[in-house]
C-alpha atoms as an extended CHARMM CRD file, in Angstrom:
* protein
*
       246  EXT
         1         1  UNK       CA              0.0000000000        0.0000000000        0.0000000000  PROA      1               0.0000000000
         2         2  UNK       CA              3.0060000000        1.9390000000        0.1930000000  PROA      2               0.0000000000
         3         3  UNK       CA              5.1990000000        2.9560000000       -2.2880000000  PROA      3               0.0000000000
         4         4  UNK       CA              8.2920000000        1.0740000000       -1.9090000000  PROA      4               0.0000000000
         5         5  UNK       CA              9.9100000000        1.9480000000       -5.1340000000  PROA      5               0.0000000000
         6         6  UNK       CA             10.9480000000        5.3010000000       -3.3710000000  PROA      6               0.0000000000
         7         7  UNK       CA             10.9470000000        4.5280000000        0.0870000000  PROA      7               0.0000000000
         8         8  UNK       CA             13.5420000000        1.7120000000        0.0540000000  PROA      8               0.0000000000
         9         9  UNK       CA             15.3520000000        2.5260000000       -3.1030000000  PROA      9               0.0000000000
        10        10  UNK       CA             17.1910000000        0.8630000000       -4.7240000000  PROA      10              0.0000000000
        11        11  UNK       CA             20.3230000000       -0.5140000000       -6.5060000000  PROA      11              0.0000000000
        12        12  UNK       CA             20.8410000000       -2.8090000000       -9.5040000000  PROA      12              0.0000000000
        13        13  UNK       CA             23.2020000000       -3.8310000000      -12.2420000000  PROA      13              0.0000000000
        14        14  UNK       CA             21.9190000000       -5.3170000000      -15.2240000000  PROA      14              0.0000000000
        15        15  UNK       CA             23.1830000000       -6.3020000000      -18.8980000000  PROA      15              0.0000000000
        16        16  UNK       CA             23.7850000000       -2.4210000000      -20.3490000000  PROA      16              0.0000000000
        17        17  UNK       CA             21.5530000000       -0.8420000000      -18.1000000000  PROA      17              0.0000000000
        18        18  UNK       CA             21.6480000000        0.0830000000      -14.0580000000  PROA      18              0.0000000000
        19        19  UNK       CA             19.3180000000        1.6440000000      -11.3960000000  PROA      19              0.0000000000
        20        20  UNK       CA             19.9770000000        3.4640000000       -8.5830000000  PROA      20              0.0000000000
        21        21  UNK       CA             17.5470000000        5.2050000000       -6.6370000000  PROA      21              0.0000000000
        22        22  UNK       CA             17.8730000000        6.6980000000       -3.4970000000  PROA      22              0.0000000000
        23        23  UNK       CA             15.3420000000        5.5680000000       -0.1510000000  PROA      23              0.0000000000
        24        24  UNK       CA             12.7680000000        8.6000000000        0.5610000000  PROA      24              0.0000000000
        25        25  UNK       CA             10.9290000000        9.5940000000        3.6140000000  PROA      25              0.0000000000
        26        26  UNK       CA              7.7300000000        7.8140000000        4.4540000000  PROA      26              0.0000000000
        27        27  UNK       CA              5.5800000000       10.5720000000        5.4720000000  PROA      27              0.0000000000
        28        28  UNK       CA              6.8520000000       12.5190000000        2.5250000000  PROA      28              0.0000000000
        29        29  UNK       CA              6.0920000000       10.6870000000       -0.1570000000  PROA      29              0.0000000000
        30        30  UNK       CA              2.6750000000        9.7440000000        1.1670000000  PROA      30              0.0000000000
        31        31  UNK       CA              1.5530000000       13.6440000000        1.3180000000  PROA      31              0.0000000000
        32        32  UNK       CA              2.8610000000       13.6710000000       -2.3290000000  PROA      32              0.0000000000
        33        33  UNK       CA              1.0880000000       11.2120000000       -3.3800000000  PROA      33              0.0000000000
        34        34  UNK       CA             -2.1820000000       12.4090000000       -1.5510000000  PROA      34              0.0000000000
        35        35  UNK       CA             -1.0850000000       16.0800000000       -2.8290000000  PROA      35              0.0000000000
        36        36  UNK       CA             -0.9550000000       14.3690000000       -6.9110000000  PROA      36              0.0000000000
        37        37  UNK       CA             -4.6160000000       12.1630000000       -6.5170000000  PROA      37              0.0000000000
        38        38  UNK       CA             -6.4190000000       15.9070000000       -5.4020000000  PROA      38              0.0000000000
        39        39  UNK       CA             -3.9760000000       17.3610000000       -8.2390000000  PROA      39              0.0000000000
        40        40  UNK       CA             -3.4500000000       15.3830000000      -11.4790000000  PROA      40              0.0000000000
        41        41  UNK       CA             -2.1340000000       18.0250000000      -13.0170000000  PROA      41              0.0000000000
        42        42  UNK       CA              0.6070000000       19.0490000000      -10.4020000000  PROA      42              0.0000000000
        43        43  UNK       CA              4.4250000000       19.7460000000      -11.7580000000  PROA      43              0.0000000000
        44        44  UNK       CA              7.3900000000       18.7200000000       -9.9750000000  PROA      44              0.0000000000
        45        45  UNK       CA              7.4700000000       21.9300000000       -8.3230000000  PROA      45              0.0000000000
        46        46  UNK       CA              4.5390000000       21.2110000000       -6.4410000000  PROA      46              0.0000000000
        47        47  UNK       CA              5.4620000000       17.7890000000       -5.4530000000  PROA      47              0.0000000000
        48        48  UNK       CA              9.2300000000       18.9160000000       -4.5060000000  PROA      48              0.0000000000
        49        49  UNK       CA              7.2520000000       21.0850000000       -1.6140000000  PROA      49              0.0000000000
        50        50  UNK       CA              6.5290000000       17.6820000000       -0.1480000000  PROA      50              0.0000000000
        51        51  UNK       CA              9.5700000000       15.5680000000       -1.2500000000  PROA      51              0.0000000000
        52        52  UNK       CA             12.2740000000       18.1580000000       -0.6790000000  PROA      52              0.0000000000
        53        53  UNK       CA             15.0500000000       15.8980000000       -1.3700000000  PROA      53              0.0000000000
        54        54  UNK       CA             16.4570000000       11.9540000000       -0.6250000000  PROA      54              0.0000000000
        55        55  UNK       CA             15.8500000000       10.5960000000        3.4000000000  PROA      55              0.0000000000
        56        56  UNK       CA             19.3790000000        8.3810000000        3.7200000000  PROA      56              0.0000000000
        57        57  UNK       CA             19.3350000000        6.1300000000        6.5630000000  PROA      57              0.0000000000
        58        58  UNK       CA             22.5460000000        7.0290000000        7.8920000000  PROA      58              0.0000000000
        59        59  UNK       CA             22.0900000000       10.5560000000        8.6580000000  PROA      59              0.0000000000
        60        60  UNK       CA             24.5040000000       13.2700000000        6.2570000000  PROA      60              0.0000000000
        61        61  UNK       CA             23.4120000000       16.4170000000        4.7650000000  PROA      61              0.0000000000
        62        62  UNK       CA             22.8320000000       16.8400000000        1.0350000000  PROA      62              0.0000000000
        63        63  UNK       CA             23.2790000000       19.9130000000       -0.9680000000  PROA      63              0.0000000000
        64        64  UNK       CA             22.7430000000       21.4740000000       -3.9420000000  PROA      64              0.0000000000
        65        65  UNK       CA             18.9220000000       21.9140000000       -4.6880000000  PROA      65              0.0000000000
        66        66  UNK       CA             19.1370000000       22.8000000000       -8.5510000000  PROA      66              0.0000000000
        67        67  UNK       CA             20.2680000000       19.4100000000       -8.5970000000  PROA      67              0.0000000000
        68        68  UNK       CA             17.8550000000       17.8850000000       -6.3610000000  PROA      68              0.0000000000
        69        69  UNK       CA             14.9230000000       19.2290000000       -8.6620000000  PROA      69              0.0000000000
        70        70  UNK       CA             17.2140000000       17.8240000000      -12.5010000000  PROA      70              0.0000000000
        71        71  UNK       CA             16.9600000000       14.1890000000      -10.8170000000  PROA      71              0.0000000000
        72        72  UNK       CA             13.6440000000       14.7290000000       -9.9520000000  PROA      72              0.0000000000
        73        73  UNK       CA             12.2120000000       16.3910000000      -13.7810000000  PROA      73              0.0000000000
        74        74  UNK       CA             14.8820000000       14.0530000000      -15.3560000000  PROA      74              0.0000000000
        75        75  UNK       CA             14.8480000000       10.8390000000      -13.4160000000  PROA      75              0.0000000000
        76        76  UNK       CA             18.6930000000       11.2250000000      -13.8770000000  PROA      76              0.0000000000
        77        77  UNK       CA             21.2110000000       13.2150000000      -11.5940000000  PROA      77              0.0000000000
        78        78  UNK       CA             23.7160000000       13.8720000000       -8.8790000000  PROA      78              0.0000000000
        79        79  UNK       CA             23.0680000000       14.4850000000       -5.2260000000  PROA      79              0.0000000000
        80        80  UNK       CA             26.4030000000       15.4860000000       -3.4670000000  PROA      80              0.0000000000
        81        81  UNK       CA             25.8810000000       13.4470000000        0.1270000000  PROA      81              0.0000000000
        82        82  UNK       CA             28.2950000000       15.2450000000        3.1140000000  PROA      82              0.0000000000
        83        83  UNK       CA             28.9710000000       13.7600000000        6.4020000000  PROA      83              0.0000000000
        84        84  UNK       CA             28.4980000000       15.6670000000        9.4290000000  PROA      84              0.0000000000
        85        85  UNK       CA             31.4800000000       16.8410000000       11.5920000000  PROA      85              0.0000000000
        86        86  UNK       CA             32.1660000000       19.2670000000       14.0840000000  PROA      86              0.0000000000
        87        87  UNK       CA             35.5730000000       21.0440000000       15.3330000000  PROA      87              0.0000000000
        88        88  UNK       CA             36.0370000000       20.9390000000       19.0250000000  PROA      88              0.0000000000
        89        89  UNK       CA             39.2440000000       22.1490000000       21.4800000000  PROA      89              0.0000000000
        90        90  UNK       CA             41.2830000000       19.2770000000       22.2010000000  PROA      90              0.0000000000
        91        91  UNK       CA             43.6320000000       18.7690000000       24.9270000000  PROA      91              0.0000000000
        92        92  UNK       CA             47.3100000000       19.4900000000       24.6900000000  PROA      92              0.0000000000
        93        93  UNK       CA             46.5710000000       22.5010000000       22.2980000000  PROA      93              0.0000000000
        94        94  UNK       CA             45.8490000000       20.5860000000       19.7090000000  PROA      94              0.0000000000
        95        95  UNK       CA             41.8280000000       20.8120000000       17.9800000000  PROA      95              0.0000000000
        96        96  UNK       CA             40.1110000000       17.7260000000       17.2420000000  PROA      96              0.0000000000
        97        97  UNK       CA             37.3050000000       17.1560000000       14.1810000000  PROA      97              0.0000000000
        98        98  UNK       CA             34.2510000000       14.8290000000       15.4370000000  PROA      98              0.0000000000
        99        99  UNK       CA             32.4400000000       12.6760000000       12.8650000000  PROA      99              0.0000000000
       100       100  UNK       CA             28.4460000000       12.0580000000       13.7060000000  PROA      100             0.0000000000
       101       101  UNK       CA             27.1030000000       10.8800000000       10.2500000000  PROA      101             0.0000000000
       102       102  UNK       CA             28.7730000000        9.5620000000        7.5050000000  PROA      102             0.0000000000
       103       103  UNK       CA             27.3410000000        9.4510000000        3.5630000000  PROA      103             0.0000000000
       104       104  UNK       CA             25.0330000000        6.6970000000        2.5420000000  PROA      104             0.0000000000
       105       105  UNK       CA             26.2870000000        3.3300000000        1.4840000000  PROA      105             0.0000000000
       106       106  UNK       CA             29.9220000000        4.6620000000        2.9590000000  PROA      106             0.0000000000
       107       107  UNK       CA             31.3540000000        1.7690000000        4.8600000000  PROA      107             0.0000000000
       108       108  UNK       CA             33.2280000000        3.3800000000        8.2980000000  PROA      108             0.0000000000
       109       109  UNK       CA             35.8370000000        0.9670000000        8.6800000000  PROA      109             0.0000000000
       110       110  UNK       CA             36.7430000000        1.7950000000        4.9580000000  PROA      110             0.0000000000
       111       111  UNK       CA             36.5660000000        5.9940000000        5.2220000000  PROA      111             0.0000000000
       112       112  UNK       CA             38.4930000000        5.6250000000        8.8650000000  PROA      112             0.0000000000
       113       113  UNK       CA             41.2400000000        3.3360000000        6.9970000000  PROA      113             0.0000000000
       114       114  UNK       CA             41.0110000000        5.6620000000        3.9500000000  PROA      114             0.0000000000
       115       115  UNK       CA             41.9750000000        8.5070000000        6.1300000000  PROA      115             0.0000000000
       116       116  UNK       CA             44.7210000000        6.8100000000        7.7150000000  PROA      116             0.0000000000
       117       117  UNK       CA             46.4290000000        5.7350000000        4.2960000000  PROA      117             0.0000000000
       118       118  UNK       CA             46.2870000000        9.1460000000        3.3370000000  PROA      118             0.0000000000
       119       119  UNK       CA             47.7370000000       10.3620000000        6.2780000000  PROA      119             0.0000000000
       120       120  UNK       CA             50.6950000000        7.9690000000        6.0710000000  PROA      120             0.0000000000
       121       121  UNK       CA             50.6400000000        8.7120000000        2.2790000000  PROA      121             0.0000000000
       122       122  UNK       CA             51.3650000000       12.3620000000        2.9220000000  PROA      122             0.0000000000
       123       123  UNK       CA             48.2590000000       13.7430000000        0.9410000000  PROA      123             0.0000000000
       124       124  UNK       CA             46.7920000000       14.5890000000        4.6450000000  PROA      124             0.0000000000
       125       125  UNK       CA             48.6550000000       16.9920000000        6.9050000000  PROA      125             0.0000000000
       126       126  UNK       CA             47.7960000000       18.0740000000       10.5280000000  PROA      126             0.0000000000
       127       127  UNK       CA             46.1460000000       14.7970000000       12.0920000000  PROA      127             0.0000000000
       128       128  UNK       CA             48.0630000000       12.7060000000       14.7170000000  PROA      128             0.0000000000
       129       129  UNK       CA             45.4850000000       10.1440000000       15.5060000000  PROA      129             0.0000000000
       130       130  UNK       CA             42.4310000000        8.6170000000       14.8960000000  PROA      130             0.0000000000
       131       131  UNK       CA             40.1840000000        7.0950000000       16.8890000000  PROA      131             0.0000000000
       132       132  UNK       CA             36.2340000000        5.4070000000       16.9990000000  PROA      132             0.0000000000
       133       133  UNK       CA             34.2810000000        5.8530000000       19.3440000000  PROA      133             0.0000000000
       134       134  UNK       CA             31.2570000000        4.9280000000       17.8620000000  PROA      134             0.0000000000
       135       135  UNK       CA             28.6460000000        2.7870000000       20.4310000000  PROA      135             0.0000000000
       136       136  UNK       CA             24.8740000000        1.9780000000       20.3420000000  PROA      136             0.0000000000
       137       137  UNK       CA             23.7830000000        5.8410000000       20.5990000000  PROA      137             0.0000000000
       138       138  UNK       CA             25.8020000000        6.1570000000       17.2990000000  PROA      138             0.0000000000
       139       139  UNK       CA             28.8580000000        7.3870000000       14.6590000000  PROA      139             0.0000000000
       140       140  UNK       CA             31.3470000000        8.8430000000       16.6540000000  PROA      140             0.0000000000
       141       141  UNK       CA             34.6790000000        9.3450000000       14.6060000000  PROA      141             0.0000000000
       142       142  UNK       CA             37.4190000000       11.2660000000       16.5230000000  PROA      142             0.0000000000
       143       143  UNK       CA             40.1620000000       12.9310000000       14.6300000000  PROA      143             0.0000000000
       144       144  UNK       CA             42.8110000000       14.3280000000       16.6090000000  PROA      144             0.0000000000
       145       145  UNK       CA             44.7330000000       17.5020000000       14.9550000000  PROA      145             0.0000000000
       146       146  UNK       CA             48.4370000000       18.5920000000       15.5070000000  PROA      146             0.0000000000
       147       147  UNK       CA             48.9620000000       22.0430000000       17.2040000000  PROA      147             0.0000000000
       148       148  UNK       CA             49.7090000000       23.5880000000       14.1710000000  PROA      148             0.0000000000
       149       149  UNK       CA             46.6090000000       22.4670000000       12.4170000000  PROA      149             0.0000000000
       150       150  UNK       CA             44.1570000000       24.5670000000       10.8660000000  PROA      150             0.0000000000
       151       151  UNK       CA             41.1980000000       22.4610000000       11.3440000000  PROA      151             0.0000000000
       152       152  UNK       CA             38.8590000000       23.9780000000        8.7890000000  PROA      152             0.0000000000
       153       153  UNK       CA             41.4910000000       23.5310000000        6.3380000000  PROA      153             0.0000000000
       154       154  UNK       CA             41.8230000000       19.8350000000        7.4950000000  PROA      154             0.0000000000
       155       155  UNK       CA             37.9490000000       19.2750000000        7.6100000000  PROA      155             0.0000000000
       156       156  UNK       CA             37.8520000000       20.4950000000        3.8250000000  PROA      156             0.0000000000
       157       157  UNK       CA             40.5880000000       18.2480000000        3.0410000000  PROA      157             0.0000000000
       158       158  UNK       CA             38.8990000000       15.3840000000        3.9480000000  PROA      158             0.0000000000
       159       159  UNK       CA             35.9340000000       16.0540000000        1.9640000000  PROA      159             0.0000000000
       160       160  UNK       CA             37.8190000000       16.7130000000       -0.9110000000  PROA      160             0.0000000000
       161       161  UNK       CA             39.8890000000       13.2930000000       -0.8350000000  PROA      161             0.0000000000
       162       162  UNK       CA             37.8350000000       10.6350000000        1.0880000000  PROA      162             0.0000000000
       163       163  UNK       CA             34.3520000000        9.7070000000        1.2110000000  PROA      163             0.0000000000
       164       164  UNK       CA             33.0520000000       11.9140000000        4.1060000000  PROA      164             0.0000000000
       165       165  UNK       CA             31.9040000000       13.7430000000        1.1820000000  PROA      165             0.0000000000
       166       166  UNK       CA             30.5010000000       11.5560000000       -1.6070000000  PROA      166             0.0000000000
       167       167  UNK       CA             27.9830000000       11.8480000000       -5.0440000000  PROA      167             0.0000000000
       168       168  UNK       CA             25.0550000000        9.9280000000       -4.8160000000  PROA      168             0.0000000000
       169       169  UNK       CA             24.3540000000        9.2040000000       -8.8810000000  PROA      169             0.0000000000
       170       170  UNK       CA             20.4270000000        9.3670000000       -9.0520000000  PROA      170             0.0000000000
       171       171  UNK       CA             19.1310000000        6.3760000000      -12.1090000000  PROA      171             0.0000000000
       172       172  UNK       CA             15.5250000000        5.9380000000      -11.4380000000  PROA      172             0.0000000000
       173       173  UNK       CA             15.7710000000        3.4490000000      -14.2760000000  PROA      173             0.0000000000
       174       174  UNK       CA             12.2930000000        0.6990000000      -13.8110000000  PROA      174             0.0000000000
       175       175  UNK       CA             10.0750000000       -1.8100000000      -15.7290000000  PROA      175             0.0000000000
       176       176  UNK       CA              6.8180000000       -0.2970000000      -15.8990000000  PROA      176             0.0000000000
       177       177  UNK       CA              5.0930000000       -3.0280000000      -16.7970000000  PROA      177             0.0000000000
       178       178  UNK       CA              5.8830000000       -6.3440000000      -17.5840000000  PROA      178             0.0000000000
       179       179  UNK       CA              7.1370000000       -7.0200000000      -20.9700000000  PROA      179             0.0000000000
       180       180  UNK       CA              8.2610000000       -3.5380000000      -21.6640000000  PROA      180             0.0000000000
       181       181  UNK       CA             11.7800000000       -2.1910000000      -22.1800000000  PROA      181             0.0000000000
       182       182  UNK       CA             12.7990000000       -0.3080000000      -19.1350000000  PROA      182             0.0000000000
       183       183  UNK       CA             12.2340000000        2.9350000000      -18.3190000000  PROA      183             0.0000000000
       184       184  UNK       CA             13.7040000000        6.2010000000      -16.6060000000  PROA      184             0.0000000000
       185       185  UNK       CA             10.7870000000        7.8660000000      -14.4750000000  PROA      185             0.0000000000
       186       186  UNK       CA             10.5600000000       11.1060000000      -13.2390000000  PROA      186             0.0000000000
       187       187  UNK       CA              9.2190000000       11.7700000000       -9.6800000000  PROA      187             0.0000000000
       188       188  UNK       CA              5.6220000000       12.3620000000      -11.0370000000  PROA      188             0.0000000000
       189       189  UNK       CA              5.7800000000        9.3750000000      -12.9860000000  PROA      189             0.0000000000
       190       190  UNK       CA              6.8100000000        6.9840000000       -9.8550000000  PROA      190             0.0000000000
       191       191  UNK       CA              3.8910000000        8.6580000000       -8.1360000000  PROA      191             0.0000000000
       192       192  UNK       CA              1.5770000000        8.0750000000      -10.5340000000  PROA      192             0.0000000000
       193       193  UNK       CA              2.4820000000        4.4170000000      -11.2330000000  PROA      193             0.0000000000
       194       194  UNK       CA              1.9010000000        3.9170000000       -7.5800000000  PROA      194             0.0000000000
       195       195  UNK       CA             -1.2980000000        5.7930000000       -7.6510000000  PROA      195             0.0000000000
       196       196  UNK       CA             -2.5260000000        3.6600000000      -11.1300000000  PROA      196             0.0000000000
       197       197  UNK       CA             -0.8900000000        0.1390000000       -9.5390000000  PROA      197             0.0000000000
       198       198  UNK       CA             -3.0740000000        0.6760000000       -6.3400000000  PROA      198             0.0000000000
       199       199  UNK       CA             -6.2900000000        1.7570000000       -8.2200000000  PROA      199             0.0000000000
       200       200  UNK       CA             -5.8390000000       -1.8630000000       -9.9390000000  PROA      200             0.0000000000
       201       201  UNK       CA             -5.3480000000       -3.5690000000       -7.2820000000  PROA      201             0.0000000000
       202       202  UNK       CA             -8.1280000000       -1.9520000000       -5.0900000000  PROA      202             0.0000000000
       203       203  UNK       CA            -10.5150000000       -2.8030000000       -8.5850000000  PROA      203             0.0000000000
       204       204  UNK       CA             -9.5080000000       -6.1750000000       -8.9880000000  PROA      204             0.0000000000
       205       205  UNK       CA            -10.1170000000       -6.7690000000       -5.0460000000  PROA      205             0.0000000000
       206       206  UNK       CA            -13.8330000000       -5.2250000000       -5.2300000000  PROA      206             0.0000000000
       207       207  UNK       CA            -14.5710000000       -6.9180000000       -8.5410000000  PROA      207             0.0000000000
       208       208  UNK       CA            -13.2500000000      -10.3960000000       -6.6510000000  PROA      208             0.0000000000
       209       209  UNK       CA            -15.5210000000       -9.7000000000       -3.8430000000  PROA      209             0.0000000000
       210       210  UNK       CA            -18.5520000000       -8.6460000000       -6.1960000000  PROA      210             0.0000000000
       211       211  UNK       CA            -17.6900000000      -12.1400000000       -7.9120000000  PROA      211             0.0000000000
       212       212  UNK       CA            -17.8710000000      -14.0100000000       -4.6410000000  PROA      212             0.0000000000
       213       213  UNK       CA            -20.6950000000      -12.6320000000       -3.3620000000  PROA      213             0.0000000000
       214       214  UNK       CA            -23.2390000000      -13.3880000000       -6.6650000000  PROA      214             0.0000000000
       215       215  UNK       CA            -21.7370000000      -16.7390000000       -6.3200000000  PROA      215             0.0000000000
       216       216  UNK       CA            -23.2120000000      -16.8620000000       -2.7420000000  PROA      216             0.0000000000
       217       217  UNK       CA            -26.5210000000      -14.8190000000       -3.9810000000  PROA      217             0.0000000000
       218       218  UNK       CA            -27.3720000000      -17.5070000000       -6.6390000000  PROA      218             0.0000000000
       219       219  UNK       CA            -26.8860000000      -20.4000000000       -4.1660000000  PROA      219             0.0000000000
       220       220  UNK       CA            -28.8200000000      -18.7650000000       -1.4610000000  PROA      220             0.0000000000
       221       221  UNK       CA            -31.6750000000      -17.7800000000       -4.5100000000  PROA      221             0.0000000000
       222       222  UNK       CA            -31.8540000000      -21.3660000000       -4.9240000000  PROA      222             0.0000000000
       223       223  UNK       CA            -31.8690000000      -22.5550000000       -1.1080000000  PROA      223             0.0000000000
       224       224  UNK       CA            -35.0840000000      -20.2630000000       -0.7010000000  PROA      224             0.0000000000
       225       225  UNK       CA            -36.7410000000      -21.5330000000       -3.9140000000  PROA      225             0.0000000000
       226       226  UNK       CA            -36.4040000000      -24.8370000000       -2.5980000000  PROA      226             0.0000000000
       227       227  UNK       CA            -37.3780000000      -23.6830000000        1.0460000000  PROA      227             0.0000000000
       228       228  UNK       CA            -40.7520000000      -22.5370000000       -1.3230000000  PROA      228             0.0000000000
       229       229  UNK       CA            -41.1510000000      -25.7820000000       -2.4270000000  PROA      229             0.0000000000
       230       230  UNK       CA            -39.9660000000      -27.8550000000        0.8720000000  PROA      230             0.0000000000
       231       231  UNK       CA            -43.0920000000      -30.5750000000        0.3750000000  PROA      231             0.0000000000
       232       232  UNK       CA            -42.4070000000      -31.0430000000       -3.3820000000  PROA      232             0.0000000000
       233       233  UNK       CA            -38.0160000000      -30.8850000000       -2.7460000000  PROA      233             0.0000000000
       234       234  UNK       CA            -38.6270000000      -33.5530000000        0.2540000000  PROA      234             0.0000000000
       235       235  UNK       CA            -41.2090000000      -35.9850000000       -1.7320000000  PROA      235             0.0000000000
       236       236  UNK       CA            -38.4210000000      -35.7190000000       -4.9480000000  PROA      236             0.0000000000
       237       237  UNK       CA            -35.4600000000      -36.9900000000       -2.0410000000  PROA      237             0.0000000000
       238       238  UNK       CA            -37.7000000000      -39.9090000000       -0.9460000000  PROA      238             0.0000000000
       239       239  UNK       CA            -38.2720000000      -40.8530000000       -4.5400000000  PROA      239             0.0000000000
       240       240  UNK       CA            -34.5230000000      -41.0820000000       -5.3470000000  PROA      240             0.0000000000
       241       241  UNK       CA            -32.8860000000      -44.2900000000       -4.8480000000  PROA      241             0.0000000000
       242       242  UNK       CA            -29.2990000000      -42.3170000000       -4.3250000000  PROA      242             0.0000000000
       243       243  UNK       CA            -28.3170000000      -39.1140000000       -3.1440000000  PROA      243             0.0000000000
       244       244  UNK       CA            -26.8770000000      -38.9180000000       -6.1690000000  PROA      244             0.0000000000
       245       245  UNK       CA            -29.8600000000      -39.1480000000       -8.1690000000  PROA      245             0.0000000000
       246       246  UNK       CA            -31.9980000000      -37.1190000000       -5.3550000000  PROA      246             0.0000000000
């Protein structure tokens, strides 16, 4: 009953083709779609004031609207995805950079080891150790800076050469219907193929029902015809020699 297409997302490599879609709020894309049944006619726009952008799981900030709104008018684009760190005063003079969401579908072992090889590579200056303190409550990366350490420039850094900062490529590539070559949908059109799938579904349900329930009506017809005729419909069973035949 829920559109899952958006919600979830998804990602998937095929023979000359690939999709990758990114998940979406719940509540979000259920306004939208109430917003486009009232309002056939509504334009991306209009929807965008309820889907404002991709809901990633793992917290991060995404930028660049103009963006945002090409994926959605296009069904193709790129959402830049930006972890979320903070500068705080460390001890022995030194400041420290604190990690608290990471980019969707980036692995933190990986982006902590990343870091490290590019400190020891010499492409990252001004960090002297790194450490996780990440628990149940959540991310917690803690990057320790030298004294001489500009931390803004460090912070920067980082999102230029590791995946703290990372593009999400928006493909919202899908077969429409069955048989058909595959598609790339705008955000109006995954709406509306949600809105059109359920509309089936809810018809074929009712018209199942409707089915059913003549069925019933034309036995029950025939139970109180023979309830009208009880003397003749009893004198007809004694008559038979099987209950076959009766």
């Amino acid at each position: 009953r829920i559109p899952q297409f958006l919600i979830n997302g998804t990602l998937g490599i095929a023979v000359g083709m690939a999709t990758n879609i990114p998940p979406h709020n719940l509540k979000e894309v259920c306004d939208a779609i109430l917003h486009l049944i009232d309002k056939p006619n509504a334009t991306v726009d209009d929807l965008m004031k309820y889907i404002q952008g991709p809901d990633f799981p793992t917290g991060a900030a995404i930028y660049n609207q103009v963006e945002i709104k090409r994926a959605y008018a296009t069904g193709k684009g790129s959402i830049v995805t930006r972890g979320i760190a903070s500068i705080e005063d460390g001890g022995g003079g030194g400041g420290r950079i604190i990690v608290n969401e990471i980019p969707y579908q980036v692995n933190k072992a990986a982006l902590i080891t990343k870091i490290a090889e590019a400190v020891k590579g010499k492409r990252l200056d001004g960090i002297k150790d790194i450490r996780d303190e990440s628990d149940k409550d959540g991310i917690r990366i803690v990057i320790e800076l030298k004294k001489d350490a500009f931390p803004k420039k460090v912070l920067n850094k980082l999102y230029a050469i590791t995946d703290l900062q990372k593009t999400f490529h928006v493909n919202m590539l899908a077969l429409v219907e069955a048989g058909t070559q595959p598609k790339v949908l705008t955000l109006k059109e995954v709406l509306q193929q949600h809105i059109d799938h359920r509309e089936q579904v809810v018809t074929r349900r009712t018209q199942f029902d409707l089915t059913r329930a003549e069925e019933r009506a034309h036995i029950l017809e025939g139970l109180k015809t023979a309830l009208d005729h009880i003397d003749k419909v009893i004198a007809t069973i004694k008559k038979s020699k099987t209950k076959e035949l009766a």
